[in-house]
PDB file of C-alpha atoms in Angstrom:
ATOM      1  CA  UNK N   1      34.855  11.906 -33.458  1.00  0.00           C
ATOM      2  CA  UNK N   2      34.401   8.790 -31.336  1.00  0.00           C
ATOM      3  CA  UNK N   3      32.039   6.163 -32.949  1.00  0.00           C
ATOM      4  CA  UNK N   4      28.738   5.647 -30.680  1.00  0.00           C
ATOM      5  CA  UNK N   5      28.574   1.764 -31.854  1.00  0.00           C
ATOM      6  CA  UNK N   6      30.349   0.259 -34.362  1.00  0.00           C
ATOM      7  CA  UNK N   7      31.524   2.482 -37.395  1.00  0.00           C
ATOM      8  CA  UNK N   8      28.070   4.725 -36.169  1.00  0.00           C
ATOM      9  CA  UNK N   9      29.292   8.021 -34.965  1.00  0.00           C
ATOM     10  CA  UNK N  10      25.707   9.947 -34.565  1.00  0.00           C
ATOM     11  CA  UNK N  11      21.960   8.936 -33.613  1.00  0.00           C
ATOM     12  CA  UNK N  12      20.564   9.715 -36.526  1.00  0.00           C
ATOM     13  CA  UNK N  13      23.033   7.039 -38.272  1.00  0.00           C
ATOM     14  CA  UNK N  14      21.550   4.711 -36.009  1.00  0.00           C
ATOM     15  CA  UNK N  15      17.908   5.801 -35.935  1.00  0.00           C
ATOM     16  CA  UNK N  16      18.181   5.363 -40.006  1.00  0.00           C
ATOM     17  CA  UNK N  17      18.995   1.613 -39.566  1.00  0.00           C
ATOM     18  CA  UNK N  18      16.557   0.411 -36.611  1.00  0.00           C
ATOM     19  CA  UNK N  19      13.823   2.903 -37.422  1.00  0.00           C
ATOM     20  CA  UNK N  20      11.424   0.753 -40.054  1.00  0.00           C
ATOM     21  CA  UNK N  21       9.356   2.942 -40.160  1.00  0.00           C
ATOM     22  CA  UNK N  22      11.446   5.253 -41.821  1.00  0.00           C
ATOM     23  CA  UNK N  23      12.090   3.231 -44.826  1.00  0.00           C
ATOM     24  CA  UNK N  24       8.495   2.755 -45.560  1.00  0.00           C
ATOM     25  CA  UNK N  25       6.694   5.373 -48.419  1.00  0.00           C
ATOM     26  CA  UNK N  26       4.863   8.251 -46.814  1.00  0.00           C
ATOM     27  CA  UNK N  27       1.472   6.322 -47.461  1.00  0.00           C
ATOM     28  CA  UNK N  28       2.299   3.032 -45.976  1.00  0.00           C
ATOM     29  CA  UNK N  29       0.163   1.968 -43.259  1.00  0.00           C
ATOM     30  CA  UNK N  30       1.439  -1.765 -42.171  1.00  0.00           C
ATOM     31  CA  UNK N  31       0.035  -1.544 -38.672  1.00  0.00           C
ATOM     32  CA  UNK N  32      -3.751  -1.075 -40.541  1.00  0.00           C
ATOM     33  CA  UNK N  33      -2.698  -4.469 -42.139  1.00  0.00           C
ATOM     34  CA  UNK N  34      -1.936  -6.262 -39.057  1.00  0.00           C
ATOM     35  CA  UNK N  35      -4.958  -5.006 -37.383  1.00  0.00           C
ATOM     36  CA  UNK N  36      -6.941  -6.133 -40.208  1.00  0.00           C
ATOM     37  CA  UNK N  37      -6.244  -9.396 -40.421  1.00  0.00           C
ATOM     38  CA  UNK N  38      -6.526  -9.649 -36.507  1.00  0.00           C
ATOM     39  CA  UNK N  39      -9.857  -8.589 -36.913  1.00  0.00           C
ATOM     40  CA  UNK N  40     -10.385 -11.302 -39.676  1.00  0.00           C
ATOM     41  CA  UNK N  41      -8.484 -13.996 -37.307  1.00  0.00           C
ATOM     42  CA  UNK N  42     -11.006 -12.897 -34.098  1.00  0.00           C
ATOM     43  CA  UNK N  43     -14.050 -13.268 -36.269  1.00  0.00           C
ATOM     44  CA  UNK N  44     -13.847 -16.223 -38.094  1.00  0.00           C
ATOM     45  CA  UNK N  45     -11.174 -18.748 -35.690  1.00  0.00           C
ATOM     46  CA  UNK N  46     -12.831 -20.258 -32.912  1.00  0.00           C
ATOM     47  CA  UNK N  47     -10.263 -18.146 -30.050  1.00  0.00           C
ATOM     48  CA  UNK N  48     -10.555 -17.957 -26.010  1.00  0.00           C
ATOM     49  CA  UNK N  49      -9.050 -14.262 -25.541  1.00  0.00           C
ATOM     50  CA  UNK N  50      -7.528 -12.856 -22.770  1.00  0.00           C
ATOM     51  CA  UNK N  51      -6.001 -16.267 -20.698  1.00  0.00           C
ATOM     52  CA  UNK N  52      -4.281 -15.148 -17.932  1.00  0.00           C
ATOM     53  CA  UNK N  53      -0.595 -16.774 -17.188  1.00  0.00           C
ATOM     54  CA  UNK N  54       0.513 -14.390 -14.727  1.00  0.00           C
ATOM     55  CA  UNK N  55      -0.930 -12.221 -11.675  1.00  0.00           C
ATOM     56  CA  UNK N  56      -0.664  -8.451 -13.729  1.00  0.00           C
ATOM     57  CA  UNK N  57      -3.431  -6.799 -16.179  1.00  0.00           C
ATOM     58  CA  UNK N  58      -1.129  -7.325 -19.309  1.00  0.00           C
ATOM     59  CA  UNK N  59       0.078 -11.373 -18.459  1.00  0.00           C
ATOM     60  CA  UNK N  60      -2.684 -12.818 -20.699  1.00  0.00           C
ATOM     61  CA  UNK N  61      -2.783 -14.987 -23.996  1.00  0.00           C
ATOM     62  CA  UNK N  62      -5.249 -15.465 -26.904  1.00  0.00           C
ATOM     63  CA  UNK N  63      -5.194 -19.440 -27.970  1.00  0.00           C
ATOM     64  CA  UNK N  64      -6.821 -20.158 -31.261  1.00  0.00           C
ATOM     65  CA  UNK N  65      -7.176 -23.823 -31.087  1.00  0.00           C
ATOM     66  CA  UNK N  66      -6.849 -26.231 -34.094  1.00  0.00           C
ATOM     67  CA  UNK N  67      -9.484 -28.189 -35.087  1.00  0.00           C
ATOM     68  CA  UNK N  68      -8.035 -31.565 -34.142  1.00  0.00           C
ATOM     69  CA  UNK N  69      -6.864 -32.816 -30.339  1.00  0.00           C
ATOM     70  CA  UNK N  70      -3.326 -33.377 -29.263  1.00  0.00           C
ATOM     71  CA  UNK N  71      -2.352 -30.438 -32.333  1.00  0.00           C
ATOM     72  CA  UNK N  72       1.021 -29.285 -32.466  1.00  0.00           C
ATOM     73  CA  UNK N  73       1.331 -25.808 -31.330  1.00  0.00           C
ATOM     74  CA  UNK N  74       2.976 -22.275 -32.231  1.00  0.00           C
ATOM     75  CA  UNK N  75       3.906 -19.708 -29.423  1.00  0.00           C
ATOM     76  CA  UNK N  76       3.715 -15.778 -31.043  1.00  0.00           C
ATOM     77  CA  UNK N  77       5.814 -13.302 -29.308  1.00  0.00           C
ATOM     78  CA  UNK N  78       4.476  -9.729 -30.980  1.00  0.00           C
ATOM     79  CA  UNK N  79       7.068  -7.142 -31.866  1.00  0.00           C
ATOM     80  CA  UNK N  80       6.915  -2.897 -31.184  1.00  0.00           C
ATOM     81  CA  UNK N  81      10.455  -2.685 -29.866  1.00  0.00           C
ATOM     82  CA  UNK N  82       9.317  -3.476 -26.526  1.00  0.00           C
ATOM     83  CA  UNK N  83       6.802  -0.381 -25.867  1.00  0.00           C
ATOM     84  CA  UNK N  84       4.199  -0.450 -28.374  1.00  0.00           C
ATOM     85  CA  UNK N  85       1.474  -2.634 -29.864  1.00  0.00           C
ATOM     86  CA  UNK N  86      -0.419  -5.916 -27.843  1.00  0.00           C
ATOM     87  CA  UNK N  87      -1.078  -9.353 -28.431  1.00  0.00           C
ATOM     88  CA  UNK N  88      -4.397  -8.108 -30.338  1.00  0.00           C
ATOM     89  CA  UNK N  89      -2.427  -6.738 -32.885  1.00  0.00           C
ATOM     90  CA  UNK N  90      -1.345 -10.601 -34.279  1.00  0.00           C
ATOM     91  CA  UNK N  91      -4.612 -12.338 -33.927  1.00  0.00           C
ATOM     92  CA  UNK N  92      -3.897 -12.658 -37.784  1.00  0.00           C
ATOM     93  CA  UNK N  93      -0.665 -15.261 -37.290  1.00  0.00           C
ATOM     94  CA  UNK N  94      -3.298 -17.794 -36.904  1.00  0.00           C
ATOM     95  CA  UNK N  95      -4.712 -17.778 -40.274  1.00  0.00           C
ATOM     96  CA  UNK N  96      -2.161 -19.515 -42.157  1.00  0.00           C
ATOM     97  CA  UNK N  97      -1.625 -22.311 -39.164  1.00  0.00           C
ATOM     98  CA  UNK N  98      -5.161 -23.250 -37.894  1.00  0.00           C
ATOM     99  CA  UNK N  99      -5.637 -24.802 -41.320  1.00  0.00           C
ATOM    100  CA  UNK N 100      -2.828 -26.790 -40.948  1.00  0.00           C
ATOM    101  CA  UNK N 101      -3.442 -28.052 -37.729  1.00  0.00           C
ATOM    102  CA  UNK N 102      -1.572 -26.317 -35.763  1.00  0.00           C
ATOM    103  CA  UNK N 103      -2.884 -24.457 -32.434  1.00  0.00           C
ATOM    104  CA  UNK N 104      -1.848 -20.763 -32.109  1.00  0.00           C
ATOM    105  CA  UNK N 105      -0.847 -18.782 -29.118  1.00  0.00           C
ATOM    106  CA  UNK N 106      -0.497 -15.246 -29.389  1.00  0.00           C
ATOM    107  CA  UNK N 107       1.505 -13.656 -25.731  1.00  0.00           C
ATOM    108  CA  UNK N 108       0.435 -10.273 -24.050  1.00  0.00           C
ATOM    109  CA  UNK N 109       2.886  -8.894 -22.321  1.00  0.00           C
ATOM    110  CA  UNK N 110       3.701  -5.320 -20.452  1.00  0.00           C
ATOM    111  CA  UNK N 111       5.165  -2.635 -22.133  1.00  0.00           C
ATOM    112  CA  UNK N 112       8.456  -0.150 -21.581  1.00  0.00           C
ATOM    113  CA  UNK N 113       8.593   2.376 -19.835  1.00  0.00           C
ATOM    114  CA  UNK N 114       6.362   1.195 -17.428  1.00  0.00           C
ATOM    115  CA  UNK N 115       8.452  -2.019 -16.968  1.00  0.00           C
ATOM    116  CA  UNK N 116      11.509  -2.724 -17.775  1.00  0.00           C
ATOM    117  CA  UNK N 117      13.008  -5.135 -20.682  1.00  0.00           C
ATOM    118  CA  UNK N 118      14.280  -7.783 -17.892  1.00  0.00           C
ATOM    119  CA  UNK N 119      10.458  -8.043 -16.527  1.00  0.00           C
ATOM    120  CA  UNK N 120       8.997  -8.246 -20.424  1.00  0.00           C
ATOM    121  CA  UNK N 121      11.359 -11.063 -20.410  1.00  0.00           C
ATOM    122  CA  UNK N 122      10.290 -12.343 -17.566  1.00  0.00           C
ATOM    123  CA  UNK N 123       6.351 -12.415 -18.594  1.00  0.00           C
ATOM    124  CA  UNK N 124       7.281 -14.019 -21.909  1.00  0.00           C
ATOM    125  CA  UNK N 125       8.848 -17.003 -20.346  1.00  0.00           C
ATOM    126  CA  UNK N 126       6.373 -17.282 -17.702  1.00  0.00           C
ATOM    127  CA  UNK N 127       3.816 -17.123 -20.608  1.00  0.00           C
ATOM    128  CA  UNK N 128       6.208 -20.129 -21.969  1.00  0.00           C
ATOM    129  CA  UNK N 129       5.865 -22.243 -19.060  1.00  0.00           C
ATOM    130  CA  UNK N 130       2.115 -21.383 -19.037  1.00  0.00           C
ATOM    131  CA  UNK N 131       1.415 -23.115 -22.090  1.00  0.00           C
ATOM    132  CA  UNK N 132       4.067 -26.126 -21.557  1.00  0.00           C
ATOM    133  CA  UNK N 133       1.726 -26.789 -18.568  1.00  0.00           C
ATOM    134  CA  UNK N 134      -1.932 -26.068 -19.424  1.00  0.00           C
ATOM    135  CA  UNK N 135      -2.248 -26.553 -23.458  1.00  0.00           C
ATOM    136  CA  UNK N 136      -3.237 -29.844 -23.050  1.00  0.00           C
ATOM    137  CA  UNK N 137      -6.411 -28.646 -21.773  1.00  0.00           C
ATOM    138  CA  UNK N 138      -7.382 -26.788 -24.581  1.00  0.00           C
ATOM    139  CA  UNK N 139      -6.346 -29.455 -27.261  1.00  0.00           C
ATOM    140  CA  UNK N 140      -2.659 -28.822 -27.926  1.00  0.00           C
ATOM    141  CA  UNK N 141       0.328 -31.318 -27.344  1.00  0.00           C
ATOM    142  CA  UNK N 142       2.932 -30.214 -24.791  1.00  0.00           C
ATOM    143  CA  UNK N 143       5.274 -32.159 -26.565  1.00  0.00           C
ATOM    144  CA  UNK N 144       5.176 -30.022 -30.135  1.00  0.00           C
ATOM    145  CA  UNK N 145       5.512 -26.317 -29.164  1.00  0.00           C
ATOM    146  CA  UNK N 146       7.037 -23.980 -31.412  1.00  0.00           C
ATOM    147  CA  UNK N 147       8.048 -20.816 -30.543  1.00  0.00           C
ATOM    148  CA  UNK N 148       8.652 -17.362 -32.955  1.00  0.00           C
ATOM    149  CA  UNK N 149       8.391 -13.961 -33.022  1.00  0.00           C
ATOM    150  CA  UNK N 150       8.903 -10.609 -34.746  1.00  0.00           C
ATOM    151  CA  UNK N 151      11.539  -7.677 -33.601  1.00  0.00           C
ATOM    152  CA  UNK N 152      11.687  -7.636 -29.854  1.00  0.00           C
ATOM    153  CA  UNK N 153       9.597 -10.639 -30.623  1.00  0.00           C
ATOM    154  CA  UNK N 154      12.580 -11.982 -31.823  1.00  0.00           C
ATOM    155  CA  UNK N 155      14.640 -11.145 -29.520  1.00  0.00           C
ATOM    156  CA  UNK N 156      12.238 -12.453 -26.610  1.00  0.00           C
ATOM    157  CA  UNK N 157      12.446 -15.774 -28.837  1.00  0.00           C
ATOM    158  CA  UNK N 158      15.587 -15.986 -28.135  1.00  0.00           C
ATOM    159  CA  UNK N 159      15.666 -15.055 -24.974  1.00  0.00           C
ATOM    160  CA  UNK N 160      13.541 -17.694 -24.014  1.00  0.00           C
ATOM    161  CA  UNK N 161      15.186 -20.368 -26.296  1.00  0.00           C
ATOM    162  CA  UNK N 162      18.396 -19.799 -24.043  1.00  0.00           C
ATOM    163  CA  UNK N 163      16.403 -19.956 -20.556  1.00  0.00           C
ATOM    164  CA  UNK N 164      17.468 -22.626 -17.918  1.00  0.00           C
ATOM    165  CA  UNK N 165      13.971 -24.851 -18.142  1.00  0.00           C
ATOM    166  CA  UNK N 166      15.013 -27.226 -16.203  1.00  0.00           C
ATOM    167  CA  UNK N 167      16.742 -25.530 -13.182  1.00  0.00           C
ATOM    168  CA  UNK N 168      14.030 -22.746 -13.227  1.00  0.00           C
ATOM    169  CA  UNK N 169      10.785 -24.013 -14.105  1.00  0.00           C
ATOM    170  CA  UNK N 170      11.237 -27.307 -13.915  1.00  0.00           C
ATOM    171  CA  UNK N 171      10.470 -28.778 -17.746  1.00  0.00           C
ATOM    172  CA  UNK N 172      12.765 -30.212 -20.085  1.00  0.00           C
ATOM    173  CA  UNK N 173      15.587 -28.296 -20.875  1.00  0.00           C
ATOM    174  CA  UNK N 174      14.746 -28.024 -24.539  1.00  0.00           C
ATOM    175  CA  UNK N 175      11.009 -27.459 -24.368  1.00  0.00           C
ATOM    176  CA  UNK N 176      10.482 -26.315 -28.181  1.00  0.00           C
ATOM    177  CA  UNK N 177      10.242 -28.389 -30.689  1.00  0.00           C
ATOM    178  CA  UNK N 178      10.876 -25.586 -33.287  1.00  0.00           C
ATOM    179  CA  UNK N 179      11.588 -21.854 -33.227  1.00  0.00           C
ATOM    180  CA  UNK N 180      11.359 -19.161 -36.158  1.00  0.00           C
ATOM    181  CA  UNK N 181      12.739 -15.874 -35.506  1.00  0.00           C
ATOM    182  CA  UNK N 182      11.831 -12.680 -37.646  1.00  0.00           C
ATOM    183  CA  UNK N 183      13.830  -9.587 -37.774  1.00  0.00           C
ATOM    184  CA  UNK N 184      14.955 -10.015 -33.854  1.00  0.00           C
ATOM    185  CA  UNK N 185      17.562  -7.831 -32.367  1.00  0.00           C
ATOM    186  CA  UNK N 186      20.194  -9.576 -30.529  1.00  0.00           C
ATOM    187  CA  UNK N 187      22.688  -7.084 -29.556  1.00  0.00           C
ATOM    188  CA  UNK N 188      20.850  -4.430 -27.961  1.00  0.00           C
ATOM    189  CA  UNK N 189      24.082  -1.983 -27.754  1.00  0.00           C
ATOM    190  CA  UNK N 190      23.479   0.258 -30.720  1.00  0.00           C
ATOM    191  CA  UNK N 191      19.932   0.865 -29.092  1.00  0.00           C
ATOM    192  CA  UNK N 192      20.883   2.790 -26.569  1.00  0.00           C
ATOM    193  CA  UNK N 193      21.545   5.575 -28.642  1.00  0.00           C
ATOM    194  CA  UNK N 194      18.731   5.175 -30.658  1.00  0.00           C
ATOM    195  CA  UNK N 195      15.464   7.107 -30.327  1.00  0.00           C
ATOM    196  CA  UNK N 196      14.281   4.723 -28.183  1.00  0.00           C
ATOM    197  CA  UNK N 197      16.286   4.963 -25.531  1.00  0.00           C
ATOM    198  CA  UNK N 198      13.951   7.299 -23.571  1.00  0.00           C
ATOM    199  CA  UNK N 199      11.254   5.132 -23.629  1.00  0.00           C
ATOM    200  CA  UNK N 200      12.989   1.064 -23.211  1.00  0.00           C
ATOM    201  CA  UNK N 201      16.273   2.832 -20.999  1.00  0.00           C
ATOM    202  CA  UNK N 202      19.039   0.624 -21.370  1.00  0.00           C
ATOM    203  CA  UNK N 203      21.598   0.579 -18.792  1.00  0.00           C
ATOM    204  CA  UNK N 204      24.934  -1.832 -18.935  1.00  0.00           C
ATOM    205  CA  UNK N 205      22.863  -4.467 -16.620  1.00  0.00           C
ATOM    206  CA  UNK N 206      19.853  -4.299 -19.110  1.00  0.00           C
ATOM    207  CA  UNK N 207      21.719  -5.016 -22.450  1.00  0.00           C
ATOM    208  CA  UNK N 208      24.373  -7.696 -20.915  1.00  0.00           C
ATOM    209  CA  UNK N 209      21.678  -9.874 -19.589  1.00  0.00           C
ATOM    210  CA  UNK N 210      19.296  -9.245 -22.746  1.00  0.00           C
ATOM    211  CA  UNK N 211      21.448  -9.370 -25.311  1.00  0.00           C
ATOM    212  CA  UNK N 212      21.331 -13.224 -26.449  1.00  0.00           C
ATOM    213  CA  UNK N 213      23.908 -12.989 -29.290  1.00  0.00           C
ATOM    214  CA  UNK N 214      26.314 -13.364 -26.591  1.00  0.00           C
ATOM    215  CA  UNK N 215      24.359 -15.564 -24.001  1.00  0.00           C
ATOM    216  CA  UNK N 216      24.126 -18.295 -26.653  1.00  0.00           C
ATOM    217  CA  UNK N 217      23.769 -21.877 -24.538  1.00  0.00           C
ATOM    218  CA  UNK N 218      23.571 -25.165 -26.970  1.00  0.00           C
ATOM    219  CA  UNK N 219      19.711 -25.733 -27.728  1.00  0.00           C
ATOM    220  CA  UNK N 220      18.213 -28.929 -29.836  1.00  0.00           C
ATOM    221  CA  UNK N 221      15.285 -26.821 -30.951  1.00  0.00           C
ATOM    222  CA  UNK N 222      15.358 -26.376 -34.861  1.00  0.00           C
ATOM    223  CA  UNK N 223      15.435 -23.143 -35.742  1.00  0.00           C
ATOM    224  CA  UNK N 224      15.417 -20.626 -38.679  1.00  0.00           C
ATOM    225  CA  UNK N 225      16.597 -16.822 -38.299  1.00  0.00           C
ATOM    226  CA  UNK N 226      14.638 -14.969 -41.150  1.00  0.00           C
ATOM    227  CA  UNK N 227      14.617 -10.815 -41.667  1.00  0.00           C
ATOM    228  CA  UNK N 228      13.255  -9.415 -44.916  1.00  0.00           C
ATOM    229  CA  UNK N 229      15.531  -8.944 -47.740  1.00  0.00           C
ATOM    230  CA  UNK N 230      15.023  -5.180 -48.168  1.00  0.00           C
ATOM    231  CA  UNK N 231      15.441  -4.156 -44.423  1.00  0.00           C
ATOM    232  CA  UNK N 232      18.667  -2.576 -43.456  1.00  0.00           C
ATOM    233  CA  UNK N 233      22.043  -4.040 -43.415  1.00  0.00           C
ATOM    234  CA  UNK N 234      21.735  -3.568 -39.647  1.00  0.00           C
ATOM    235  CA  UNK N 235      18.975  -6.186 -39.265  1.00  0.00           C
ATOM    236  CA  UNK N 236      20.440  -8.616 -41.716  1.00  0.00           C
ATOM    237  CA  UNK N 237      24.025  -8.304 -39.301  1.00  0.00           C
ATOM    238  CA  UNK N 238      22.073  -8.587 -36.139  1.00  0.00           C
ATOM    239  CA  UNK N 239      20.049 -12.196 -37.740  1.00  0.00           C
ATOM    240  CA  UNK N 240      23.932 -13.455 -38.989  1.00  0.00           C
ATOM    241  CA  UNK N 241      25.407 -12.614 -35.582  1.00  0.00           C
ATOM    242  CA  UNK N 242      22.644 -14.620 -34.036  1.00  0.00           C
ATOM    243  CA  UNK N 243      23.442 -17.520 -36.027  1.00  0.00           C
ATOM    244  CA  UNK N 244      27.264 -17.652 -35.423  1.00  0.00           C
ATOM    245  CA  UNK N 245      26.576 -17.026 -31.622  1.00  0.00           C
ATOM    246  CA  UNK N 246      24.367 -20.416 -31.691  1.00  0.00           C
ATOM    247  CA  UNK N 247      26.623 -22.122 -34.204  1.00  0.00           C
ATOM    248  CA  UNK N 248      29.069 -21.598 -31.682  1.00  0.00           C
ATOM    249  CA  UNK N 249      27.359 -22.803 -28.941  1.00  0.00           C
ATOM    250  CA  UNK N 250      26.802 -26.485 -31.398  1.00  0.00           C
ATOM    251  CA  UNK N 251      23.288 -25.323 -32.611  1.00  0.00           C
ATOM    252  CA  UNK N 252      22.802 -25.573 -36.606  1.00  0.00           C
ATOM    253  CA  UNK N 253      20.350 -22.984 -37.586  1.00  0.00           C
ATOM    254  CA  UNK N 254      19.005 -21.723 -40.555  1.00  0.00           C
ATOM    255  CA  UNK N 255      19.695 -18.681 -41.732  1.00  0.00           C
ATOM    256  CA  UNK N 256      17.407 -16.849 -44.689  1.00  0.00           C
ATOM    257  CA  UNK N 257      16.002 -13.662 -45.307  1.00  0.00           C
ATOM    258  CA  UNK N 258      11.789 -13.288 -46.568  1.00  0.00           C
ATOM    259  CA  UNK N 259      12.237 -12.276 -50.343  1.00  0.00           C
ATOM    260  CA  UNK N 260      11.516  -8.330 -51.268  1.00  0.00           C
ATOM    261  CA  UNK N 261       9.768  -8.386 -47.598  1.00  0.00           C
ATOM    262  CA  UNK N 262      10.759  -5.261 -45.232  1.00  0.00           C
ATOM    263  CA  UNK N 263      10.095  -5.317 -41.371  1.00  0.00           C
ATOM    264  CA  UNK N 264       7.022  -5.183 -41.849  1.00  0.00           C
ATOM    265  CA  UNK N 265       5.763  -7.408 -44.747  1.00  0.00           C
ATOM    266  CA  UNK N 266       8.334 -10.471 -43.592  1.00  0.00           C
ATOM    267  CA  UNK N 267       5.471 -11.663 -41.634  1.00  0.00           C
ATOM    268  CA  UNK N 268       3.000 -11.952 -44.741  1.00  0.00           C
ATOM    269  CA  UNK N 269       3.565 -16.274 -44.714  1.00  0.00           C
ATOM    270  CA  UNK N 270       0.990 -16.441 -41.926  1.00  0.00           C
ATOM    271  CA  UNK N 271      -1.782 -15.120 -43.876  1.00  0.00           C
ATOM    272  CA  UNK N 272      -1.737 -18.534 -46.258  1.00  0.00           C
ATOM    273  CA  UNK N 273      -1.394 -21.968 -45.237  1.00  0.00           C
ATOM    274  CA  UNK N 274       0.938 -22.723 -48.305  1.00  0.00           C
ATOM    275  CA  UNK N 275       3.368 -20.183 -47.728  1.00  0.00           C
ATOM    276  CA  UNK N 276       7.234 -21.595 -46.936  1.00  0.00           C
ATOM    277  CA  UNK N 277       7.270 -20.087 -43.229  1.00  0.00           C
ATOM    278  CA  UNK N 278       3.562 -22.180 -42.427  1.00  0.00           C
ATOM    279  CA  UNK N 279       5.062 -25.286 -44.222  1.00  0.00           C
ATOM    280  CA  UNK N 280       8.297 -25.292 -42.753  1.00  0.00           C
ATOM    281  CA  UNK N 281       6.529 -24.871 -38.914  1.00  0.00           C
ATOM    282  CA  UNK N 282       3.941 -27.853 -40.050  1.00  0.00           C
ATOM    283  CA  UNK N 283       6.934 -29.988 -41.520  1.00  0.00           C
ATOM    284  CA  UNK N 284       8.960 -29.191 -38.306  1.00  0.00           C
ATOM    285  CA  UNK N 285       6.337 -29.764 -36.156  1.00  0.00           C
ATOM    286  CA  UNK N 286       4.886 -32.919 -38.232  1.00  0.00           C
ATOM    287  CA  UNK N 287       1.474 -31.534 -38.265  1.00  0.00           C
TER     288      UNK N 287
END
């Protein structure tokens, strides 16, 4: 039998590696979770929701800004593999960074099927520029932006960390002063034969231009590649061949996994201020 990707000869070898969900106990609800501490985040951060950065419905941002002018700041990128879940969903990544100083940026963006993964890309790094430009006006320093995400979050992380600034937009080449990347998918190859093929639709155009494991350009932006420790050995290949690709290209990164976390759980450090992932984006950003 010919292998689909890899050593993966069927789908459901596949879909048992990049389904999370899957892995979970019957009982776990980690979307609840994330909701919850949105909800928390909304009502208790001072926030301006809903910021538009581009001319569609879904091109807005929510800034939670720090307490203190000219504050570093942290772009979010949510995760739901590209077709699920909104900006609303991460109010909560604030929690752990407002404290600290730091201003917080959560991105909106449009969802597969109804676009496809070269527009979402698109959005995010118009979002980018967006906030390069304007944070200044609500307290935040152009100068310190961070940028992360989580799963396609990730991956539209790197996507924008490899982005020709300069020629396209017009700001320094290496706009981000720091860049954390959870459980991102850089190869998108093996998706294709996934179950979510028939809602994202790869074709051959889609995954060579989105596939930033082998678009790697050198980048000065510190950065860590982080996946949880009990996710599959697919994730944990997908964060190492990130790293090499950007090694490669002259750009150090770290690479760790979140202890005991799964896809889920790896983005408990934003709940508390004192948690490595907040320290190491206030140290980074010298908050």
């Amino acid at each position: 039998m010919r292998n689909l990707y890899r050593n993966f000869q069927t789908q459901a070898q596949i879909d048992a590696q990049y389904n999370p969900s899957a892995q979970l106990p019957a009982d776990a609800q980690p979307l609840q979770r994330f909701a919850a501490q949105a909800h928390v985040a909304r009502s208790a951060l001072r926030c301006t929701l809903d910021v538009p950065y581009g001319p569609t419905r879904e091109e807005t941002l929510d800034i939670f800004p720090a307490d203190t002018a000219n504050a570093p700041v942290f772009i979010f990128l949510h995760g739901g593999y590209w077709r699920a879940l909104s900006s609303k969903d991460f109010s909560g990544i604030a929690i752990g960074l407002q404290p600290l100083g730091i201003t917080n940026v959560v991105v909106n963006y449009a969802l597969c099927p109804f676009v496809s993964i070269d527009e979402i890309t698109r959005q995010t790094r118009a979002a980018c520029a967006w906030v390069l430009r304007n944070i200044g006006a609500h307290g935040g320093d152009p100068s310190r932006v961070a940028i992360g995400g989580h799963s396609a979050g990730g991956h539209l992380t790197a996507m924008c960390l490899q982005t020709p600034w300069e020629r396209d937009y017009g700001l320094p080449q290496d706009p981000f002063a720091a860049a954390i990347l959870f459980s991102g998918l850089y190869d998108l190859e093996p998706l294709r034969y996934s179950y979510l093929q028939p809602l994202i639709q790869l074709d051959d155009g889609i995954i060579r231009r989105n596939s930033p494991a082998f678009l790697a350009r050198p980048c000065a932006t510190p950065l860590w590649i982080t996946w949880g420790s009990a996710e599959s050995a697919e994730f944990a290949r997908q964060s190492a061949l990130y790293r090499d690709a950007m090694a490669a290209a002259g750009n150090p990164a770290r690479l760790e996994a979140q202890p005991e976390a799964d896809h889920f759980t790896v983005l408990r450090g934003f709940e508390s201020a004192t948690s490595t992932v907040c320290q190491w984006l206030a140290t980074t950003l010298r908050a």
